[in-house]
Amino acid sequence: MSSPSENRSLLPSEFGESTPSAYGASLNPNDNPESISRIVLERNILRKLDFRTAYLVLIYILNQMDRHNAAAARLRGFEEDLGMKGTQFNTLISSLYIGYLFTQTPSNLILTRIAKPSVYLSSCMSLWGLLTTLIGVYYQALSLRFLVGLLEATFYPGAIYLLSRWYKREELGYRTALFSVGIGISNVFGSLFASGILATMEGFLGYAAWRWLFLIEGYLTVLVGICGMFILPDFPSGPARWLTPAEHALARKRMEEDSEGHGAAEPTSSSGFSDVLSLMTDWRTWLVGTALCCCTTSLSFNMFFPTLVATMGYSPTISLLLCAPPWFASTITAIIVARHSDATRERFGHTTFALSMLITGYILAMSTMNITIRYLSLFFMAQAQVSNVILLTWISNTFARSSSKRAVAIGFISSIAMFGSILSPYIWVSSWGPTYNNSFRICIALASIAIILCWIFRRHLERLNEAAEAEERELHLPKGYRYLL
């Protein structure tokens, strides 16, 4: 937090004597009035910002439901109705992520050059929802899933970038986790939602139940996307009518302070091509990109979660209902772990902890087909979803020299990771079921590689911090920027 003298020009005098806290613990009335004004303003900003960015959670819930509805529909004849054989279903799942590969980096480049990310992201959402409703025969579904992937790819890295433009580094992990709890919530309510549709709407108006699933989820996505144009925030550098002038000025000031010693907070004049070229020649990009790729691929069980639950032998409806509890627990775990990661300003240990739970779950699943142990293993697997959140937040924290480079870094590294998502469906081929022991072994190896690569990255950042500290001691400089470890 800045000293009072740094904020005299920023804060109007009428805020100087405010003592009540708008967002958090009570304030000490003996504190400097200007310092109190800063605290009150900052809490007001966070409260208003949290309210608006919470809409990202709803979008992400629908994003995950649209992404995984094919896995639920598979339990009610989707595969048979479209005449899929062999690995065609796996190819259908993979086609979505091929679309992601082409769009993530260009989309984040576009975001750095537009003033209305709320309109851009929401429009893409409405379009992918519309395409989802058109899925019919296999090859049409294959091409539509690819196009849906092109549009969905704009959302996740774009949302992470949008959050990083408003929240400071020690606030970002928790907010990213709150945003990413959409994964858990979508798997909880998405499973319940899908089970209701698939169980009751077979043959309604002459359509199969799985088609109703795509229609209802698709049109719901369109509606939420249209509303998002009016709810989501734009960047702090542009207009923000929902903030007072003093709050808006402080919002910009906060991000400048957060990047002190590490470049400008606003986009620089460098071209997108030069940013991409700089990242492509930075060995750290490929290190963390490979780590994120291994982490994402090791978490690929979530693409086939209903299939894994179905190996316990229950009916399709019961299997979908049993999907909910592990993801409900995962949502709570994600919030706790991410909050603790922010509070301690530590990333590596929390990522490793989550991946260790994943490995534990896979080992339990490999050990037996006992229903109780098998279901317990699914709980362990689901809790590990937060590892991806913490790792991506760590990447955003590290590549924060300027907002434009951070946008490109998030998009480019996410694209590297997407290779894992493209290959993931072929890790879970039907011929390896119902035990899927080969799938578990591959994922254990990938999670272990991710941990090793993250440790190498941590050691590198630790050495950079030590070098910066030594230079400050030698030149008698105040403490500057430190990488989060």
Short mmCIF file of C-alpha atoms in Angstrom, two decimals:
data_model
loop_
_atom_site.label_atom_id
_atom_site.label_comp_id
_atom_site.label_asym_id
_atom_site.label_seq_id
_atom_site.Cartn_x
_atom_site.Cartn_y
_atom_site.Cartn_z
CA MET A 1 0.00 0.00 0.00
CA SER A 2 1.25 3.51 -0.82
CA SER A 3 2.17 6.05 1.79
CA PRO A 4 -0.26 8.93 2.36
CA SER A 5 2.04 11.41 0.63
CA GLU A 6 1.84 9.42 -2.59
CA ASN A 7 -1.92 9.78 -2.66
CA ARG A 8 -2.47 13.47 -1.77
CA SER A 9 -3.10 14.44 -5.36
CA LEU A 10 -5.31 11.43 -5.90
CA LEU A 11 -7.77 11.54 -3.01
CA PRO A 12 -10.25 14.38 -2.52
CA SER A 13 -10.31 16.00 0.90
CA GLU A 14 -13.89 14.95 1.65
CA PHE A 15 -12.73 11.34 2.01
CA GLY A 16 -10.12 12.29 4.57
CA GLU A 17 -12.23 11.80 7.70
CA SER A 18 -14.15 8.67 6.75
CA THR A 19 -13.64 5.87 9.23
CA PRO A 20 -16.16 3.14 8.54
CA SER A 21 -14.96 0.22 6.47
CA ALA A 22 -16.97 -0.57 3.39
CA TYR A 23 -15.36 -3.91 2.63
CA GLY A 24 -13.54 -5.70 5.40
CA ALA A 25 -12.39 -5.12 8.97
CA SER A 26 -13.11 -1.89 10.84
CA LEU A 27 -10.63 0.96 10.64
CA ASN A 28 -8.62 2.56 13.40
CA PRO A 29 -9.85 6.16 13.90
CA ASN A 30 -6.36 7.13 15.08
CA ASP A 31 -4.93 6.40 11.62
CA ASN A 32 -3.89 9.19 9.27
CA PRO A 33 -7.11 10.57 7.65
CA GLU A 34 -5.63 10.35 4.16
CA SER A 35 -4.63 6.73 4.78
CA ILE A 36 -8.19 5.99 5.94
CA SER A 37 -9.58 7.62 2.79
CA ARG A 38 -7.37 5.37 0.69
CA ILE A 39 -8.53 2.25 2.52
CA VAL A 40 -12.21 3.15 2.25
CA LEU A 41 -11.91 3.93 -1.46
CA GLU A 42 -9.99 0.72 -2.13
CA ARG A 43 -12.56 -1.41 -0.37
CA ASN A 44 -15.37 0.29 -2.27
CA ILE A 45 -13.57 -0.42 -5.53
CA LEU A 46 -13.08 -4.10 -4.68
CA ARG A 47 -16.67 -4.52 -3.57
CA LYS A 48 -18.05 -3.03 -6.79
CA LEU A 49 -15.50 -4.82 -8.93
CA ASP A 50 -16.14 -8.19 -7.27
CA PHE A 51 -19.86 -7.76 -7.94
CA ARG A 52 -19.30 -7.19 -11.67
CA THR A 53 -16.57 -9.77 -12.22
CA ALA A 54 -18.74 -12.36 -10.44
CA TYR A 55 -20.66 -12.49 -13.71
CA LEU A 56 -17.58 -14.16 -15.19
CA VAL A 57 -18.36 -17.14 -12.96
CA LEU A 58 -21.79 -17.54 -14.54
CA ILE A 59 -20.26 -17.30 -18.03
CA TYR A 60 -17.62 -19.86 -17.10
CA ILE A 61 -20.25 -22.23 -15.72
CA LEU A 62 -22.04 -22.19 -19.06
CA ASN A 63 -18.73 -22.42 -20.90
CA GLN A 64 -17.89 -25.61 -19.03
CA MET A 65 -21.40 -27.01 -19.51
CA ASP A 66 -21.20 -26.37 -23.26
CA ARG A 67 -17.72 -27.86 -23.35
CA HIS A 68 -18.66 -31.07 -21.56
CA ASN A 69 -22.26 -31.64 -22.62
CA ALA A 70 -21.16 -34.24 -25.16
CA ALA A 71 -19.81 -36.41 -22.33
CA ALA A 72 -23.19 -36.27 -20.57
CA ALA A 73 -25.11 -36.83 -23.82
CA ARG A 74 -22.96 -39.92 -24.44
CA LEU A 75 -24.83 -41.69 -21.64
CA ARG A 76 -28.15 -41.21 -23.48
CA GLY A 77 -27.46 -42.42 -27.00
CA PHE A 78 -25.56 -39.45 -28.46
CA GLU A 79 -22.72 -41.68 -29.69
CA GLU A 80 -25.08 -44.26 -31.19
CA ASP A 81 -27.46 -41.73 -32.81
CA LEU A 82 -24.59 -40.04 -34.63
CA GLY A 83 -23.18 -43.42 -35.71
CA MET A 84 -19.81 -42.97 -34.04
CA LYS A 85 -17.38 -45.87 -34.00
CA GLY A 86 -13.91 -46.50 -32.59
CA THR A 87 -12.26 -43.24 -31.54
CA GLN A 88 -14.70 -40.94 -33.37
CA PHE A 89 -16.15 -39.70 -30.08
CA ASN A 90 -12.64 -38.89 -28.85
CA THR A 91 -12.01 -37.00 -32.10
CA LEU A 92 -15.22 -35.04 -31.56
CA ILE A 93 -14.02 -33.98 -28.10
CA SER A 94 -10.56 -33.12 -29.46
CA SER A 95 -11.92 -30.96 -32.31
CA LEU A 96 -13.11 -28.36 -29.81
CA TYR A 97 -9.57 -27.82 -28.50
CA ILE A 98 -8.05 -27.63 -31.98
CA GLY A 99 -10.20 -24.53 -32.38
CA TYR A 100 -8.77 -23.18 -29.12
CA LEU A 101 -5.26 -23.52 -30.49
CA PHE A 102 -5.81 -21.00 -33.28
CA THR A 103 -7.56 -18.24 -31.34
CA GLN A 104 -6.16 -17.76 -27.84
CA THR A 105 -3.11 -15.62 -28.64
CA PRO A 106 -4.70 -13.51 -31.43
CA SER A 107 -7.76 -12.93 -29.25
CA ASN A 108 -5.73 -11.56 -26.36
CA LEU A 109 -3.83 -9.36 -28.83
CA ILE A 110 -7.18 -7.98 -29.95
CA LEU A 111 -8.14 -7.34 -26.31
CA THR A 112 -5.14 -5.04 -25.82
CA ARG A 113 -6.35 -2.87 -28.70
CA ILE A 114 -10.05 -2.51 -27.95
CA ALA A 115 -11.86 -0.40 -25.38
CA LYS A 116 -14.85 -2.70 -24.76
CA PRO A 117 -13.78 -6.20 -23.66
CA SER A 118 -17.28 -6.59 -22.19
CA VAL A 119 -18.84 -6.44 -25.66
CA TYR A 120 -16.12 -8.55 -27.31
CA LEU A 121 -16.19 -11.44 -24.81
CA SER A 122 -19.98 -11.44 -24.48
CA SER A 123 -20.50 -11.44 -28.26
CA CYS A 124 -18.20 -14.44 -28.65
CA MET A 125 -20.17 -16.20 -25.93
CA SER A 126 -23.52 -15.63 -27.64
CA LEU A 127 -22.12 -16.93 -30.93
CA TRP A 128 -20.73 -20.14 -29.45
CA GLY A 129 -24.03 -20.75 -27.68
CA LEU A 130 -25.87 -20.36 -30.98
CA LEU A 131 -23.55 -22.81 -32.74
CA THR A 132 -24.07 -25.35 -29.95
CA THR A 133 -27.78 -25.54 -30.74
CA LEU A 134 -27.09 -26.63 -34.34
CA ILE A 135 -25.30 -29.91 -33.60
CA GLY A 136 -26.97 -32.76 -35.52
CA VAL A 137 -25.03 -35.37 -37.52
CA TYR A 138 -21.44 -36.47 -36.85
CA TYR A 139 -19.42 -34.51 -39.43
CA GLN A 140 -21.56 -31.44 -38.89
CA ALA A 141 -20.97 -31.82 -35.14
CA LEU A 142 -17.24 -32.16 -35.79
CA SER A 143 -17.06 -28.87 -37.73
CA LEU A 144 -19.38 -27.05 -35.32
CA ARG A 145 -17.33 -28.15 -32.30
CA PHE A 146 -14.24 -26.75 -34.04
CA LEU A 147 -16.00 -23.41 -34.61
CA VAL A 148 -17.27 -23.39 -31.02
CA GLY A 149 -13.66 -23.91 -29.91
CA LEU A 150 -12.54 -20.90 -31.96
CA LEU A 151 -15.05 -18.73 -30.11
CA GLU A 152 -14.72 -20.28 -26.64
CA ALA A 153 -10.94 -19.78 -26.81
CA THR A 154 -11.47 -16.03 -26.47
CA PHE A 155 -13.04 -16.35 -23.04
CA TYR A 156 -10.72 -17.99 -20.50
CA PRO A 157 -7.41 -16.23 -21.33
CA GLY A 158 -9.39 -13.05 -22.00
CA ALA A 159 -11.11 -13.22 -18.61
CA ILE A 160 -7.80 -13.89 -16.82
CA TYR A 161 -6.29 -10.90 -18.60
CA LEU A 162 -9.28 -8.71 -17.70
CA LEU A 163 -8.94 -9.67 -14.03
CA SER A 164 -5.19 -8.95 -14.11
CA ARG A 165 -5.93 -5.40 -15.31
CA TRP A 166 -8.03 -4.64 -12.21
CA TYR A 167 -6.58 -6.72 -9.35
CA LYS A 168 -3.15 -6.55 -7.75
CA ARG A 169 -0.92 -9.61 -7.62
CA GLU A 170 -1.83 -10.54 -4.04
CA GLU A 171 -5.54 -10.26 -4.94
CA LEU A 172 -5.45 -12.07 -8.26
CA GLY A 173 -5.10 -15.71 -7.16
CA TYR A 174 -8.21 -15.63 -4.99
CA ARG A 175 -10.26 -13.84 -7.65
CA THR A 176 -9.05 -16.22 -10.34
CA ALA A 177 -10.05 -19.13 -8.12
CA LEU A 178 -13.49 -17.61 -7.53
CA PHE A 179 -13.83 -17.23 -11.29
CA SER A 180 -12.61 -20.77 -11.88
CA VAL A 181 -15.00 -22.32 -9.36
CA GLY A 182 -17.25 -22.26 -12.40
CA ILE A 183 -15.61 -25.59 -13.24
CA GLY A 184 -16.82 -27.15 -10.01
CA ILE A 185 -20.22 -25.48 -10.05
CA SER A 186 -20.82 -26.41 -13.68
CA ASN A 187 -19.99 -30.03 -12.91
CA VAL A 188 -22.31 -29.99 -9.88
CA PHE A 189 -25.31 -28.28 -11.41
CA GLY A 190 -24.45 -29.26 -14.98
CA SER A 191 -24.69 -32.91 -14.00
CA LEU A 192 -27.99 -32.33 -12.19
CA PHE A 193 -29.28 -30.20 -15.07
CA ALA A 194 -28.24 -32.78 -17.68
CA SER A 195 -29.68 -35.68 -15.70
CA GLY A 196 -33.05 -33.91 -15.51
CA ILE A 197 -33.16 -33.16 -19.24
CA LEU A 198 -31.86 -36.55 -20.35
CA ALA A 199 -34.22 -38.42 -18.05
CA THR A 200 -37.45 -36.55 -18.88
CA MET A 201 -37.29 -35.09 -22.40
CA GLU A 202 -36.61 -38.15 -24.57
CA GLY A 203 -38.90 -37.94 -27.61
CA PHE A 204 -40.41 -34.56 -26.64
CA LEU A 205 -41.56 -32.87 -29.90
CA GLY A 206 -39.81 -35.68 -31.75
CA TYR A 207 -36.30 -34.85 -30.54
CA ALA A 208 -33.88 -37.08 -28.67
CA ALA A 209 -33.10 -36.00 -25.08
CA TRP A 210 -29.47 -35.25 -25.90
CA ARG A 211 -30.59 -32.79 -28.59
CA TRP A 212 -32.73 -30.95 -26.02
CA LEU A 213 -29.63 -30.75 -23.83
CA PHE A 214 -27.72 -28.93 -26.58
CA LEU A 215 -30.68 -26.67 -27.42
CA ILE A 216 -31.45 -25.56 -23.86
CA GLU A 217 -27.82 -25.03 -22.83
CA GLY A 218 -27.05 -23.26 -26.12
CA TYR A 219 -29.90 -20.74 -25.93
CA LEU A 220 -29.22 -20.13 -22.23
CA THR A 221 -25.63 -19.29 -23.19
CA VAL A 222 -26.86 -16.81 -25.82
CA LEU A 223 -29.05 -15.03 -23.25
CA VAL A 224 -26.29 -14.78 -20.64
CA GLY A 225 -23.88 -13.49 -23.30
CA ILE A 226 -26.24 -10.66 -24.27
CA CYS A 227 -26.65 -9.63 -20.60
CA GLY A 228 -22.86 -9.71 -20.14
CA MET A 229 -22.45 -6.76 -22.53
CA PHE A 230 -24.05 -4.52 -19.90
CA ILE A 231 -22.61 -6.09 -16.72
CA LEU A 232 -18.94 -6.94 -17.29
CA PRO A 233 -16.37 -4.20 -16.59
CA ASP A 234 -14.10 -2.74 -19.24
CA PHE A 235 -10.47 -1.81 -18.58
CA PRO A 236 -9.59 0.76 -15.86
CA SER A 237 -7.96 2.93 -18.54
CA GLY A 238 -11.39 3.55 -20.08
CA PRO A 239 -14.69 4.92 -18.75
CA ALA A 240 -16.24 3.24 -15.71
CA ARG A 241 -19.55 4.85 -14.80
CA TRP A 242 -20.03 2.43 -11.93
CA LEU A 243 -17.06 4.01 -10.11
CA THR A 244 -16.81 7.53 -8.71
CA PRO A 245 -14.03 9.71 -10.20
CA ALA A 246 -11.89 9.22 -7.09
CA GLU A 247 -12.41 5.43 -7.15
CA HIS A 248 -11.60 5.30 -10.86
CA ALA A 249 -8.39 7.28 -10.34
CA LEU A 250 -7.35 5.00 -7.48
CA ALA A 251 -8.14 1.90 -9.55
CA ARG A 252 -5.61 3.05 -12.15
CA LYS A 253 -3.12 4.09 -9.48
CA ARG A 254 -3.31 0.67 -7.80
CA MET A 255 -2.18 -1.11 -10.96
CA GLU A 256 0.67 1.36 -11.51
CA GLU A 257 1.87 0.74 -7.97
CA ASP A 258 1.58 -3.04 -8.38
CA SER A 259 3.89 -3.02 -11.38
CA GLU A 260 6.49 -0.59 -9.94
CA GLY A 261 9.94 -1.87 -10.78
CA HIS A 262 8.49 -4.14 -13.41
CA GLY A 263 7.37 -1.93 -16.24
CA ALA A 264 4.28 0.01 -17.11
CA ALA A 265 0.83 -1.01 -16.05
CA GLU A 266 -0.80 0.09 -19.30
CA PRO A 267 -0.20 -1.27 -22.77
CA THR A 268 3.04 -0.14 -24.33
CA SER A 269 3.49 0.94 -27.89
CA SER A 270 5.19 -2.30 -28.89
CA SER A 271 3.57 -4.27 -31.66
CA GLY A 272 1.79 -7.55 -31.06
CA PHE A 273 4.27 -9.32 -33.32
CA SER A 274 7.24 -8.12 -31.27
CA ASP A 275 5.53 -9.29 -28.07
CA VAL A 276 4.92 -12.74 -29.56
CA LEU A 277 8.49 -12.93 -30.87
CA SER A 278 9.84 -11.92 -27.47
CA LEU A 279 7.85 -14.68 -25.79
CA MET A 280 8.81 -17.30 -28.38
CA THR A 281 12.51 -16.63 -27.71
CA ASP A 282 12.11 -16.65 -23.91
CA TRP A 283 12.94 -20.12 -22.56
CA ARG A 284 10.69 -19.48 -19.54
CA THR A 285 7.68 -19.32 -21.86
CA TRP A 286 8.29 -22.85 -23.08
CA LEU A 287 9.11 -24.09 -19.57
CA VAL A 288 5.88 -22.87 -17.97
CA GLY A 289 3.91 -23.60 -21.15
CA THR A 290 5.04 -27.22 -21.00
CA ALA A 291 4.30 -27.34 -17.27
CA LEU A 292 0.79 -25.97 -17.88
CA CYS A 293 0.33 -28.43 -20.77
CA CYS A 294 1.29 -31.38 -18.54
CA CYS A 295 -0.90 -30.06 -15.72
CA THR A 296 -3.90 -29.59 -18.03
CA THR A 297 -3.48 -33.02 -19.59
CA SER A 298 -3.11 -34.71 -16.21
CA LEU A 299 -6.49 -33.15 -15.29
CA SER A 300 -8.15 -34.51 -18.43
CA PHE A 301 -10.26 -36.91 -16.34
CA ASN A 302 -12.79 -34.06 -16.14
CA MET A 303 -13.62 -34.48 -19.85
CA PHE A 304 -14.79 -38.03 -19.14
CA PHE A 305 -15.98 -37.67 -15.55
CA PRO A 306 -19.47 -39.11 -16.24
CA THR A 307 -17.82 -42.06 -18.01
CA LEU A 308 -15.55 -42.72 -15.01
CA VAL A 309 -18.52 -42.53 -12.63
CA ALA A 310 -20.45 -44.92 -14.89
CA THR A 311 -17.72 -47.56 -14.41
CA MET A 312 -19.21 -48.11 -10.93
CA GLY A 313 -22.18 -49.76 -12.63
CA TYR A 314 -25.06 -47.39 -11.93
CA SER A 315 -27.74 -46.19 -14.38
CA PRO A 316 -27.04 -43.08 -16.52
CA THR A 317 -29.26 -40.86 -14.34
CA ILE A 318 -27.67 -42.06 -11.07
CA SER A 319 -24.19 -41.73 -12.61
CA LEU A 320 -24.84 -38.09 -13.51
CA LEU A 321 -26.19 -37.39 -10.02
CA LEU A 322 -23.09 -38.97 -8.46
CA CYS A 323 -20.91 -36.54 -10.44
CA ALA A 324 -22.09 -33.63 -8.30
CA PRO A 325 -20.63 -34.24 -4.78
CA PRO A 326 -16.92 -34.46 -5.81
CA TRP A 327 -17.18 -31.17 -7.68
CA PHE A 328 -19.04 -29.49 -4.82
CA ALA A 329 -16.12 -30.38 -2.56
CA SER A 330 -13.71 -29.22 -5.28
CA THR A 331 -15.30 -25.75 -5.29
CA ILE A 332 -14.69 -25.33 -1.56
CA THR A 333 -11.12 -26.64 -1.87
CA ALA A 334 -10.34 -24.26 -4.73
CA ILE A 335 -11.43 -21.19 -2.73
CA ILE A 336 -9.50 -22.22 0.39
CA VAL A 337 -6.27 -23.13 -1.42
CA ALA A 338 -6.31 -20.03 -3.64
CA ARG A 339 -7.08 -17.73 -0.70
CA HIS A 340 -4.18 -19.22 1.25
CA SER A 341 -1.91 -18.91 -1.80
CA ASP A 342 -2.67 -15.18 -2.01
CA ALA A 343 -2.32 -14.65 1.74
CA THR A 344 1.12 -16.31 1.81
CA ARG A 345 2.14 -14.95 -1.63
CA GLU A 346 3.24 -18.47 -2.57
CA ARG A 347 2.40 -20.44 -5.72
CA PHE A 348 4.65 -23.49 -6.17
CA GLY A 349 3.76 -25.26 -2.92
CA HIS A 350 0.03 -24.85 -3.49
CA THR A 351 0.27 -26.13 -7.06
CA THR A 352 2.26 -29.14 -5.86
CA PHE A 353 -0.23 -29.83 -3.07
CA ALA A 354 -3.12 -29.92 -5.54
CA LEU A 355 -1.28 -32.15 -8.02
CA SER A 356 -0.35 -34.49 -5.17
CA MET A 357 -4.06 -34.96 -4.45
CA LEU A 358 -4.55 -35.78 -8.12
CA ILE A 359 -1.82 -38.43 -8.05
CA THR A 360 -3.33 -39.88 -4.86
CA GLY A 361 -6.71 -40.16 -6.57
CA TYR A 362 -5.26 -41.93 -9.58
CA ILE A 363 -3.35 -44.42 -7.41
CA LEU A 364 -6.52 -45.21 -5.45
CA ALA A 365 -8.47 -45.72 -8.69
CA MET A 366 -5.79 -48.07 -10.03
CA SER A 367 -5.72 -50.15 -6.86
CA THR A 368 -9.26 -51.56 -7.00
CA MET A 369 -12.66 -51.56 -8.69
CA ASN A 370 -14.36 -51.45 -5.27
CA ILE A 371 -17.20 -48.92 -5.59
CA THR A 372 -16.42 -47.05 -2.35
CA ILE A 373 -12.70 -46.66 -3.08
CA ARG A 374 -13.39 -45.82 -6.70
CA TYR A 375 -15.78 -43.03 -5.72
CA LEU A 376 -13.35 -41.75 -3.08
CA SER A 377 -10.65 -41.55 -5.77
CA LEU A 378 -12.92 -39.28 -7.83
CA PHE A 379 -13.10 -36.88 -4.88
CA PHE A 380 -9.30 -36.67 -4.77
CA MET A 381 -9.11 -36.11 -8.53
CA ALA A 382 -11.68 -33.31 -8.47
CA GLN A 383 -9.88 -31.41 -5.69
CA ALA A 384 -6.82 -31.06 -7.93
CA GLN A 385 -8.57 -28.74 -10.40
CA VAL A 386 -7.24 -25.72 -8.46
CA SER A 387 -3.66 -26.61 -9.53
CA ASN A 388 -4.38 -25.27 -13.00
CA VAL A 389 -5.80 -22.06 -11.52
CA ILE A 390 -2.81 -21.40 -9.27
CA LEU A 391 -0.33 -22.16 -12.05
CA LEU A 392 -2.01 -19.84 -14.55
CA THR A 393 -2.20 -17.09 -11.90
CA TRP A 394 1.52 -17.58 -11.23
CA ILE A 395 2.20 -17.16 -14.94
CA SER A 396 0.12 -13.97 -15.03
CA ASN A 397 2.03 -12.65 -12.00
CA THR A 398 5.40 -13.40 -13.57
CA PHE A 399 4.87 -12.11 -17.12
CA ALA A 400 3.61 -8.75 -15.89
CA ARG A 401 6.09 -6.30 -17.40
CA SER A 402 3.24 -4.50 -19.19
CA SER A 403 -0.39 -5.31 -19.68
CA SER A 404 0.00 -5.89 -23.43
CA LYS A 405 2.82 -8.41 -22.93
CA ARG A 406 0.89 -10.04 -20.12
CA ALA A 407 -2.11 -10.47 -22.44
CA VAL A 408 0.07 -12.08 -25.12
CA ALA A 409 1.82 -14.27 -22.53
CA ILE A 410 -1.47 -15.60 -21.13
CA GLY A 411 -2.79 -16.33 -24.62
CA PHE A 412 0.43 -17.82 -25.99
CA ILE A 413 1.15 -20.03 -22.99
CA SER A 414 -2.49 -21.15 -22.90
CA SER A 415 -2.10 -22.12 -26.57
CA ILE A 416 0.92 -24.26 -25.71
CA ALA A 417 -1.12 -25.92 -22.97
CA MET A 418 -3.95 -26.54 -25.42
CA PHE A 419 -1.87 -29.19 -27.20
CA GLY A 420 -2.46 -31.28 -24.09
CA SER A 421 -6.22 -30.79 -24.34
CA ILE A 422 -6.16 -31.85 -27.99
CA LEU A 423 -4.36 -35.10 -27.13
CA SER A 424 -6.23 -35.71 -23.87
CA PRO A 425 -9.30 -37.47 -25.35
CA TYR A 426 -7.04 -40.20 -26.74
CA ILE A 427 -5.75 -40.94 -23.24
CA TRP A 428 -9.25 -42.11 -22.29
CA VAL A 429 -10.10 -44.52 -25.10
CA SER A 430 -12.97 -46.94 -24.46
CA SER A 431 -10.77 -50.01 -24.98
CA TRP A 432 -8.87 -49.11 -21.78
CA GLY A 433 -12.05 -49.16 -19.72
CA PRO A 434 -13.57 -49.91 -17.36
CA THR A 435 -10.40 -49.79 -15.24
CA TYR A 436 -8.62 -47.07 -17.29
CA ASN A 437 -5.37 -48.01 -15.53
CA ASN A 438 -3.29 -47.03 -18.57
CA SER A 439 -4.97 -43.62 -18.56
CA PHE A 440 -4.22 -43.17 -14.86
CA ARG A 441 -0.55 -44.10 -15.35
CA ILE A 442 -0.12 -41.55 -18.13
CA CYS A 443 -1.74 -38.81 -16.05
CA ILE A 444 0.40 -39.62 -13.00
CA ALA A 445 3.53 -39.25 -15.15
CA LEU A 446 2.33 -35.94 -16.58
CA ALA A 447 1.45 -34.54 -13.14
CA SER A 448 4.91 -35.51 -11.88
CA ILE A 449 6.58 -33.77 -14.84
CA ALA A 450 4.49 -30.65 -14.16
CA ILE A 451 5.70 -30.57 -10.54
CA ILE A 452 9.35 -30.91 -11.63
CA LEU A 453 9.04 -28.13 -14.22
CA CYS A 454 7.34 -25.84 -11.70
CA TRP A 455 10.18 -26.47 -9.25
CA ILE A 456 12.74 -25.47 -11.92
CA PHE A 457 10.74 -22.30 -12.62
CA ARG A 458 10.59 -21.51 -8.90
CA ARG A 459 14.34 -21.91 -8.49
CA HIS A 460 14.91 -19.55 -11.43
CA LEU A 461 12.65 -16.87 -9.94
CA GLU A 462 14.24 -17.38 -6.54
CA ARG A 463 17.67 -16.64 -8.02
CA LEU A 464 16.33 -13.50 -9.70
CA ASN A 465 14.93 -12.31 -6.38
CA GLU A 466 18.27 -13.00 -4.66
CA ALA A 467 20.14 -11.05 -7.35
CA ALA A 468 17.74 -8.10 -6.99
CA GLU A 469 18.16 -8.13 -3.21
CA ALA A 470 21.97 -8.21 -3.51
CA GLU A 471 21.93 -5.27 -5.92
CA GLU A 472 19.69 -3.24 -3.58
CA ARG A 473 22.03 -3.88 -0.64
CA GLU A 474 25.09 -2.91 -2.66
CA LEU A 475 23.57 0.30 -4.05
CA HIS A 476 21.53 1.10 -0.89
CA LEU A 477 18.28 1.07 -2.82
CA PRO A 478 14.80 0.59 -1.33
CA LYS A 479 13.19 -2.81 -1.73
CA GLY A 480 11.78 -3.21 -5.22
CA TYR A 481 9.82 -5.78 -7.21
CA ARG A 482 9.94 -9.43 -6.16
CA TYR A 483 8.64 -12.42 -8.11
CA LEU A 484 6.09 -14.56 -6.30
CA LEU A 485 7.38 -18.07 -5.66
#
